PDB file of C-alpha atoms in Angstrom:
ATOM      1  CA  MET U  28      30.612 114.716 153.747  1.00  0.00           C
ATOM      2  CA  THR U  29      33.213 115.675 156.348  1.00  0.00           C
ATOM      3  CA  ALA U  30      34.733 114.106 159.453  1.00  0.00           C
ATOM      4  CA  ASP U  31      31.606 115.098 161.397  1.00  0.00           C
ATOM      5  CA  ASP U  32      29.581 112.607 159.344  1.00  0.00           C
ATOM      6  CA  PHE U  33      31.632 109.623 160.508  1.00  0.00           C
ATOM      7  CA  THR U  34      32.089 107.997 163.908  1.00  0.00           C
ATOM      8  CA  LEU U  35      35.863 107.711 163.620  1.00  0.00           C
ATOM      9  CA  SER U  36      38.337 108.575 166.350  1.00  0.00           C
ATOM     10  CA  GLU U  37      41.896 109.856 166.018  1.00  0.00           C
ATOM     11  CA  HIS U  38      42.995 106.271 166.664  1.00  0.00           C
ATOM     12  CA  ASP U  39      40.858 105.052 163.747  1.00  0.00           C
ATOM     13  CA  LEU U  40      42.445 107.624 161.458  1.00  0.00           C
ATOM     14  CA  ALA U  41      45.899 106.596 162.636  1.00  0.00           C
ATOM     15  CA  VAL U  42      45.053 102.974 161.808  1.00  0.00           C
ATOM     16  CA  LEU U  43      43.987 103.960 158.309  1.00  0.00           C
ATOM     17  CA  CYS U  44      47.114 106.067 157.792  1.00  0.00           C
ATOM     18  CA  ARG U  45      49.302 103.114 158.793  1.00  0.00           C
ATOM     19  CA  THR U  46      47.379 100.872 156.418  1.00  0.00           C
ATOM     20  CA  PHE U  47      48.100 103.116 153.448  1.00  0.00           C
ATOM     21  CA  ARG U  48      51.747 103.392 154.504  1.00  0.00           C
ATOM     22  CA  ASP U  49      52.451  99.758 155.370  1.00  0.00           C
ATOM     23  CA  ASP U  50      49.931  97.545 153.566  1.00  0.00           C
ATOM     24  CA  THR U  51      49.613  98.953 150.055  1.00  0.00           C
ATOM     25  CA  GLU U  52      51.786  97.701 147.220  1.00  0.00           C
ATOM     26  CA  LEU U  53      52.714  98.975 143.776  1.00  0.00           C
ATOM     27  CA  ASP U  54      49.789  98.987 141.366  1.00  0.00           C
ATOM     28  CA  HIS U  55      51.010  96.788 138.507  1.00  0.00           C
ATOM     29  CA  TRP U  56      48.042  97.617 136.275  1.00  0.00           C
ATOM     30  CA  LEU U  57      48.987 101.189 135.413  1.00  0.00           C
ATOM     31  CA  PRO U  58      49.810 101.811 131.734  1.00  0.00           C
ATOM     32  CA  GLY U  59      53.406 102.093 130.614  1.00  0.00           C
ATOM     33  CA  GLY U  60      54.818 100.724 133.852  1.00  0.00           C
ATOM     34  CA  ASP U  61      54.061 103.939 135.763  1.00  0.00           C
ATOM     35  CA  GLN U  62      54.867 103.633 139.451  1.00  0.00           C
ATOM     36  CA  TYR U  63      53.120 106.561 141.116  1.00  0.00           C
ATOM     37  CA  ARG U  64      50.263 104.546 142.646  1.00  0.00           C
ATOM     38  CA  ARG U  65      50.159 102.012 145.459  1.00  0.00           C
ATOM     39  CA  ARG U  66      46.991 100.249 146.486  1.00  0.00           C
ATOM     40  CA  ALA U  67      45.301  97.550 148.527  1.00  0.00           C
ATOM     41  CA  TYR U  68      41.809  96.124 148.333  1.00  0.00           C
ATOM     42  CA  GLN U  69      39.033  94.772 150.481  1.00  0.00           C
ATOM     43  CA  CYS U  70      35.554  93.516 149.612  1.00  0.00           C
ATOM     44  CA  PHE U  71      32.389  93.203 151.695  1.00  0.00           C
ATOM     45  CA  HIS U  72      28.907  91.785 151.330  1.00  0.00           C
ATOM     46  CA  LEU U  73      26.221  94.288 152.327  1.00  0.00           C
ATOM     47  CA  ALA U  74      22.767  93.061 153.396  1.00  0.00           C
ATOM     48  CA  MET U  75      20.662  96.186 152.860  1.00  0.00           C
ATOM     49  CA  GLY U  76      17.761  94.821 154.908  1.00  0.00           C
ATOM     50  CA  ARG U  77      19.975  94.846 158.005  1.00  0.00           C
ATOM     51  CA  LEU U  78      21.582  98.241 157.469  1.00  0.00           C
ATOM     52  CA  ALA U  79      19.230 100.435 159.493  1.00  0.00           C
ATOM     53  CA  GLU U  80      19.259  98.145 162.532  1.00  0.00           C
ATOM     54  CA  ASP U  81      22.738  96.636 162.456  1.00  0.00           C
ATOM     55  CA  GLY U  82      24.830  99.424 160.924  1.00  0.00           C
ATOM     56  CA  PRO U  83      28.360  98.112 160.277  1.00  0.00           C
ATOM     57  CA  GLY U  84      27.110  94.658 161.256  1.00  0.00           C
ATOM     58  CA  ALA U  85      25.295  94.535 157.919  1.00  0.00           C
ATOM     59  CA  LEU U  86      28.693  94.334 156.172  1.00  0.00           C
ATOM     60  CA  THR U  87      30.650  91.077 156.102  1.00  0.00           C
ATOM     61  CA  ALA U  88      34.255  91.074 154.889  1.00  0.00           C
ATOM     62  CA  ILE U  89      35.010  88.535 152.143  1.00  0.00           C
ATOM     63  CA  GLY U  90      38.308  86.784 152.754  1.00  0.00           C
ATOM     64  CA  GLN U  91      38.971  85.757 149.143  1.00  0.00           C
ATOM     65  CA  PRO U  92      37.038  88.068 146.828  1.00  0.00           C
ATOM     66  CA  PRO U  93      36.850  87.382 143.093  1.00  0.00           C
ATOM     67  CA  PRO U  94      39.087  89.351 140.718  1.00  0.00           C
ATOM     68  CA  TYR U  95      38.025  92.933 140.130  1.00  0.00           C
ATOM     69  CA  VAL U  96      36.791  93.476 136.562  1.00  0.00           C
ATOM     70  CA  GLN U  97      35.606  96.584 134.734  1.00  0.00           C
ATOM     71  CA  SER U  98      34.602  96.698 131.091  1.00  0.00           C
ATOM     72  CA  LYS U  99      36.855  98.329 128.506  1.00  0.00           C
ATOM     73  CA  GLN U 100      34.040 100.785 127.832  1.00  0.00           C
ATOM     74  CA  ILE U 101      34.074 101.914 131.470  1.00  0.00           C
ATOM     75  CA  ASN U 102      37.833 101.759 131.995  1.00  0.00           C
ATOM     76  CA  PRO U 103      39.848 102.197 128.779  1.00  0.00           C
ATOM     77  CA  VAL U 104      43.101 101.953 130.744  1.00  0.00           C
ATOM     78  CA  ALA U 105      42.584  98.583 132.478  1.00  0.00           C
ATOM     79  CA  GLY U 106      39.210  97.328 131.275  1.00  0.00           C
ATOM     80  CA  ASP U 107      38.385  93.682 130.464  1.00  0.00           C
ATOM     81  CA  ILE U 108      41.204  92.520 132.752  1.00  0.00           C
ATOM     82  CA  GLU U 109      40.750  90.353 135.836  1.00  0.00           C
ATOM     83  CA  ARG U 110      42.721  92.460 138.275  1.00  0.00           C
ATOM     84  CA  SER U 111      43.819  91.354 141.719  1.00  0.00           C
ATOM     85  CA  PHE U 112      45.376  93.609 144.334  1.00  0.00           C
ATOM     86  CA  GLN U 113      47.102  93.353 147.680  1.00  0.00           C
ATOM     87  CA  LEU U 114      44.329  92.154 150.013  1.00  0.00           C
ATOM     88  CA  ILE U 115      43.437  93.615 153.380  1.00  0.00           C
ATOM     89  CA  PRO U 116      42.306  90.559 155.411  1.00  0.00           C
ATOM     90  CA  PRO U 117      39.039  90.571 157.376  1.00  0.00           C
ATOM     91  CA  ASP U 118      40.864  90.624 160.742  1.00  0.00           C
ATOM     92  CA  HIS U 119      42.968  93.668 159.818  1.00  0.00           C
ATOM     93  CA  PRO U 120      42.607  96.697 162.148  1.00  0.00           C
ATOM     94  CA  ALA U 121      41.459  98.821 159.184  1.00  0.00           C
ATOM     95  CA  THR U 122      38.380  96.670 158.617  1.00  0.00           C
ATOM     96  CA  ASP U 123      36.305  98.245 161.376  1.00  0.00           C
ATOM     97  CA  PRO U 124      36.823 101.919 160.454  1.00  0.00           C
ATOM     98  CA  THR U 125      36.360 101.086 156.779  1.00  0.00           C
ATOM     99  CA  LYS U 126      33.059  99.349 157.531  1.00  0.00           C
ATOM    100  CA  ARG U 127      31.894 102.394 159.472  1.00  0.00           C
ATOM    101  CA  ILE U 128      32.762 104.708 156.594  1.00  0.00           C
ATOM    102  CA  ALA U 129      30.935 102.434 154.145  1.00  0.00           C
ATOM    103  CA  THR U 130      27.933 102.279 156.480  1.00  0.00           C
ATOM    104  CA  ALA U 131      27.622 106.067 156.641  1.00  0.00           C
ATOM    105  CA  VAL U 132      27.758 106.258 152.848  1.00  0.00           C
ATOM    106  CA  ALA U 133      25.234 103.427 152.417  1.00  0.00           C
ATOM    107  CA  LEU U 134      22.795 105.144 154.770  1.00  0.00           C
ATOM    108  CA  LEU U 135      23.137 108.385 152.799  1.00  0.00           C
ATOM    109  CA  LEU U 136      22.559 106.545 149.521  1.00  0.00           C
ATOM    110  CA  GLU U 137      19.545 104.784 151.002  1.00  0.00           C
ATOM    111  CA  ALA U 138      18.090 108.090 152.208  1.00  0.00           C
ATOM    112  CA  ASN U 139      18.404 109.438 148.661  1.00  0.00           C
ATOM    113  CA  GLY U 140      16.864 106.379 147.015  1.00  0.00           C
ATOM    114  CA  VAL U 141      20.035 105.142 145.304  1.00  0.00           C
ATOM    115  CA  LEU U 142      20.218 101.961 147.403  1.00  0.00           C
ATOM    116  CA  SER U 143      17.237 100.138 148.875  1.00  0.00           C
ATOM    117  CA  ALA U 144      16.447  96.792 150.462  1.00  0.00           C
ATOM    118  CA  ALA U 145      13.823  96.218 147.764  1.00  0.00           C
ATOM    119  CA  ARG U 146      15.908  97.009 144.660  1.00  0.00           C
ATOM    120  CA  THR U 147      19.447  96.265 145.859  1.00  0.00           C
ATOM    121  CA  PRO U 148      19.015  93.769 148.716  1.00  0.00           C
ATOM    122  CA  HIS U 149      22.528  92.367 148.396  1.00  0.00           C
ATOM    123  CA  CYS U 150      25.503  94.471 147.308  1.00  0.00           C
ATOM    124  CA  LEU U 151      29.208  93.979 147.002  1.00  0.00           C
ATOM    125  CA  VAL U 152      31.106  96.843 148.562  1.00  0.00           C
ATOM    126  CA  ASP U 153      34.631  97.398 147.257  1.00  0.00           C
ATOM    127  CA  ALA U 154      37.177  99.295 149.335  1.00  0.00           C
ATOM    128  CA  HIS U 155      40.226 100.526 147.422  1.00  0.00           C
ATOM    129  CA  TYR U 156      43.059 101.903 149.546  1.00  0.00           C
ATOM    130  CA  MET U 157      44.796 104.212 147.028  1.00  0.00           C
ATOM    131  CA  ARG U 158      48.079 105.979 147.716  1.00  0.00           C
ATOM    132  CA  LEU U 159      49.287 108.402 145.044  1.00  0.00           C
ATOM    133  CA  ILE U 160      52.870 109.631 145.120  1.00  0.00           C
ATOM    134  CA  ALA U 161      53.291 112.985 143.388  1.00  0.00           C
ATOM    135  CA  PRO U 162      53.571 113.620 140.554  1.00  0.00           C
ATOM    136  CA  GLY U 163      50.732 111.296 139.659  1.00  0.00           C
ATOM    137  CA  HIS U 164      47.320 110.967 138.082  1.00  0.00           C
ATOM    138  CA  PRO U 165      44.346 110.168 140.342  1.00  0.00           C
ATOM    139  CA  ALA U 166      42.207 109.450 137.275  1.00  0.00           C
ATOM    140  CA  PRO U 167      44.304 108.214 134.322  1.00  0.00           C
ATOM    141  CA  GLU U 168      41.004 107.176 132.670  1.00  0.00           C
ATOM    142  CA  GLY U 169      39.949 110.831 132.291  1.00  0.00           C
ATOM    143  CA  LYS U 170      36.315 111.704 132.979  1.00  0.00           C
ATOM    144  CA  HIS U 171      34.721 108.380 133.768  1.00  0.00           C
ATOM    145  CA  ARG U 172      32.161 106.197 135.463  1.00  0.00           C
ATOM    146  CA  ASP U 173      33.180 103.188 137.537  1.00  0.00           C
ATOM    147  CA  GLY U 174      30.436 100.814 136.358  1.00  0.00           C
ATOM    148  CA  LEU U 175      28.822 100.773 139.802  1.00  0.00           C
ATOM    149  CA  ILE U 176      25.526 101.631 141.436  1.00  0.00           C
ATOM    150  CA  ALA U 177      27.283 104.369 143.413  1.00  0.00           C
ATOM    151  CA  GLY U 178      30.638 105.252 144.891  1.00  0.00           C
ATOM    152  CA  SER U 179      32.459 107.565 147.246  1.00  0.00           C
ATOM    153  CA  ALA U 180      35.933 108.972 147.882  1.00  0.00           C
ATOM    154  CA  HIS U 181      37.347 109.735 151.341  1.00  0.00           C
ATOM    155  CA  LEU U 182      40.561 111.651 151.932  1.00  0.00           C
ATOM    156  CA  ILE U 183      42.776 110.058 154.572  1.00  0.00           C
ATOM    157  CA  GLN U 184      45.908 112.143 154.077  1.00  0.00           C
ATOM    158  CA  ARG U 185      47.075 114.978 151.824  1.00  0.00           C
ATOM    159  CA  THR U 186      50.714 115.924 152.320  1.00  0.00           C
ATOM    160  CA  ASN U 187      52.966 118.335 150.398  1.00  0.00           C
ATOM    161  CA  ILE U 188      50.932 118.353 147.189  1.00  0.00           C
ATOM    162  CA  GLY U 189      49.175 120.742 144.867  1.00  0.00           C
ATOM    163  CA  GLY U 190      46.416 119.922 142.413  1.00  0.00           C
ATOM    164  CA  GLY U 191      44.038 117.065 143.041  1.00  0.00           C
ATOM    165  CA  VAL U 192      40.937 119.063 142.113  1.00  0.00           C
ATOM    166  CA  SER U 193      37.923 116.761 141.861  1.00  0.00           C
ATOM    167  CA  ALA U 194      34.956 117.489 139.605  1.00  0.00           C
ATOM    168  CA  ILE U 195      31.584 115.907 138.881  1.00  0.00           C
ATOM    169  CA  TYR U 196      30.030 116.048 135.401  1.00  0.00           C
ATOM    170  CA  ASP U 197      26.674 115.223 133.861  1.00  0.00           C
ATOM    171  CA  ARG U 198      26.948 111.714 132.408  1.00  0.00           C
ATOM    172  CA  TYR U 199      24.919 112.672 129.322  1.00  0.00           C
ATOM    173  CA  GLN U 200      26.532 116.096 128.841  1.00  0.00           C
ATOM    174  CA  PRO U 201      30.187 115.403 129.733  1.00  0.00           C
ATOM    175  CA  ASP U 202      31.240 119.015 129.217  1.00  0.00           C
ATOM    176  CA  ARG U 203      28.720 120.180 131.807  1.00  0.00           C
ATOM    177  CA  GLU U 204      30.546 120.449 135.124  1.00  0.00           C
ATOM    178  CA  LEU U 205      28.181 120.147 138.069  1.00  0.00           C
ATOM    179  CA  ARG U 206      30.670 120.907 140.818  1.00  0.00           C
ATOM    180  CA  SER U 207      34.404 121.011 141.557  1.00  0.00           C
ATOM    181  CA  PHE U 208      36.237 120.933 144.885  1.00  0.00           C
ATOM    182  CA  VAL U 209      39.411 119.834 146.658  1.00  0.00           C
ATOM    183  CA  LEU U 210      39.441 117.233 149.412  1.00  0.00           C
ATOM    184  CA  GLU U 211      41.730 118.940 151.919  1.00  0.00           C
ATOM    185  CA  ASN U 212      41.123 117.601 155.435  1.00  0.00           C
ATOM    186  CA  PRO U 213      41.010 114.022 156.730  1.00  0.00           C
ATOM    187  CA  LEU U 214      37.639 112.418 155.876  1.00  0.00           C
ATOM    188  CA  ASP U 215      36.613 115.156 153.473  1.00  0.00           C
ATOM    189  CA  SER U 216      34.503 113.028 151.130  1.00  0.00           C
ATOM    190  CA  TYR U 217      32.180 112.999 148.180  1.00  0.00           C
ATOM    191  CA  VAL U 218      29.472 110.499 147.228  1.00  0.00           C
ATOM    192  CA  PHE U 219      28.119 110.010 143.717  1.00  0.00           C
ATOM    193  CA  ASP U 220      25.378 108.166 141.852  1.00  0.00           C
ATOM    194  CA  ASP U 221      27.462 106.337 139.251  1.00  0.00           C
ATOM    195  CA  GLU U 222      24.480 105.903 136.940  1.00  0.00           C
ATOM    196  CA  ARG U 223      24.038 109.666 136.586  1.00  0.00           C
ATOM    197  CA  VAL U 224      27.450 111.346 136.676  1.00  0.00           C
ATOM    198  CA  LEU U 225      31.074 111.190 135.585  1.00  0.00           C
ATOM    199  CA  HIS U 226      33.964 112.130 137.848  1.00  0.00           C
ATOM    200  CA  TYR U 227      37.574 113.186 137.464  1.00  0.00           C
ATOM    201  CA  THR U 228      40.471 114.429 139.612  1.00  0.00           C
ATOM    202  CA  THR U 229      43.364 116.475 138.260  1.00  0.00           C
ATOM    203  CA  THR U 230      47.050 115.564 138.483  1.00  0.00           C
ATOM    204  CA  ILE U 231      48.855 116.052 141.796  1.00  0.00           C
ATOM    205  CA  THR U 232      52.273 117.696 142.011  1.00  0.00           C
ATOM    206  CA  VAL U 233      54.852 118.106 144.788  1.00  0.00           C
ATOM    207  CA  THR U 234      54.567 121.461 146.540  1.00  0.00           C
ATOM    208  CA  ASP U 235      58.059 121.585 148.074  1.00  0.00           C
ATOM    209  CA  PRO U 236      60.628 118.925 147.041  1.00  0.00           C
ATOM    210  CA  ALA U 237      62.815 119.895 149.996  1.00  0.00           C
ATOM    211  CA  VAL U 238      60.127 118.756 152.434  1.00  0.00           C
ATOM    212  CA  GLY U 239      59.908 115.225 151.044  1.00  0.00           C
ATOM    213  CA  ALA U 240      57.398 113.105 149.165  1.00  0.00           C
ATOM    214  CA  GLY U 241      53.993 114.410 148.145  1.00  0.00           C
ATOM    215  CA  LEU U 242      51.248 111.963 149.122  1.00  0.00           C
ATOM    216  CA  ARG U 243      47.504 111.682 148.582  1.00  0.00           C
ATOM    217  CA  ASP U 244      45.825 108.763 150.373  1.00  0.00           C
ATOM    218  CA  VAL U 245      42.186 108.211 149.440  1.00  0.00           C
ATOM    219  CA  LEU U 246      39.817 105.412 150.394  1.00  0.00           C
ATOM    220  CA  LEU U 247      37.469 104.675 147.489  1.00  0.00           C
ATOM    221  CA  ILE U 248      34.238 102.845 148.234  1.00  0.00           C
ATOM    222  CA  GLY U 249      32.097 101.282 145.494  1.00  0.00           C
ATOM    223  CA  PHE U 250      28.669  99.656 145.642  1.00  0.00           C
ATOM    224  CA  ARG U 251      27.715  97.134 142.978  1.00  0.00           C
ATOM    225  CA  GLU U 252      25.043  94.479 142.637  1.00  0.00           C
ATOM    226  CA  ARG U 253      25.974  91.043 143.850  1.00  0.00           C
ATOM    227  CA  GLU U 254      25.551  88.551 141.004  1.00  0.00           C
TER     228      GLU U 254
END
């Protein structure tokens, strides 16, 4: 997916850029006290039966979401831990553009049979606002799944960095690379069926230290069944 697949304006992108800059905080869950990642979090309820008619109206922001938990098998770095992150409140300016991004992804997943009103009538949609400061590791877990139904990654900003090559692998043949690419322009995105594939992104490095910090801001969206 590219910017043409989303109904976002330059103002919407500016709002998202400010959110990554001003509203993320240091990720305290990285191993060894690493400090290259900042993040914030938002969670929505998605009523799949309303998606086609209501679009973003089918998503409702949850003001106080439960802690975010992944199993140790899925996430060997921070699995089996009830993690909480800096919250983006429902009335934040970033909520609307984030809902529209999630809606476009949900419609694509529905069209491809990954989500459906019959099988997944109610989903939780996680939005992770992830800022990486080079040098840093977008995927310290290595090749991995997220323990979701499906997910997506959306570039918001890429500044003064090299690396950051993303790749998708066959879940059952992890050495079989299906595709690799670099998210380069705002809203360059990829969507994946988490049941079928693994994903990974290589380390980012600073291109020119004289220019300033190297940054990679990515909005990660995850769809999981609501218990």
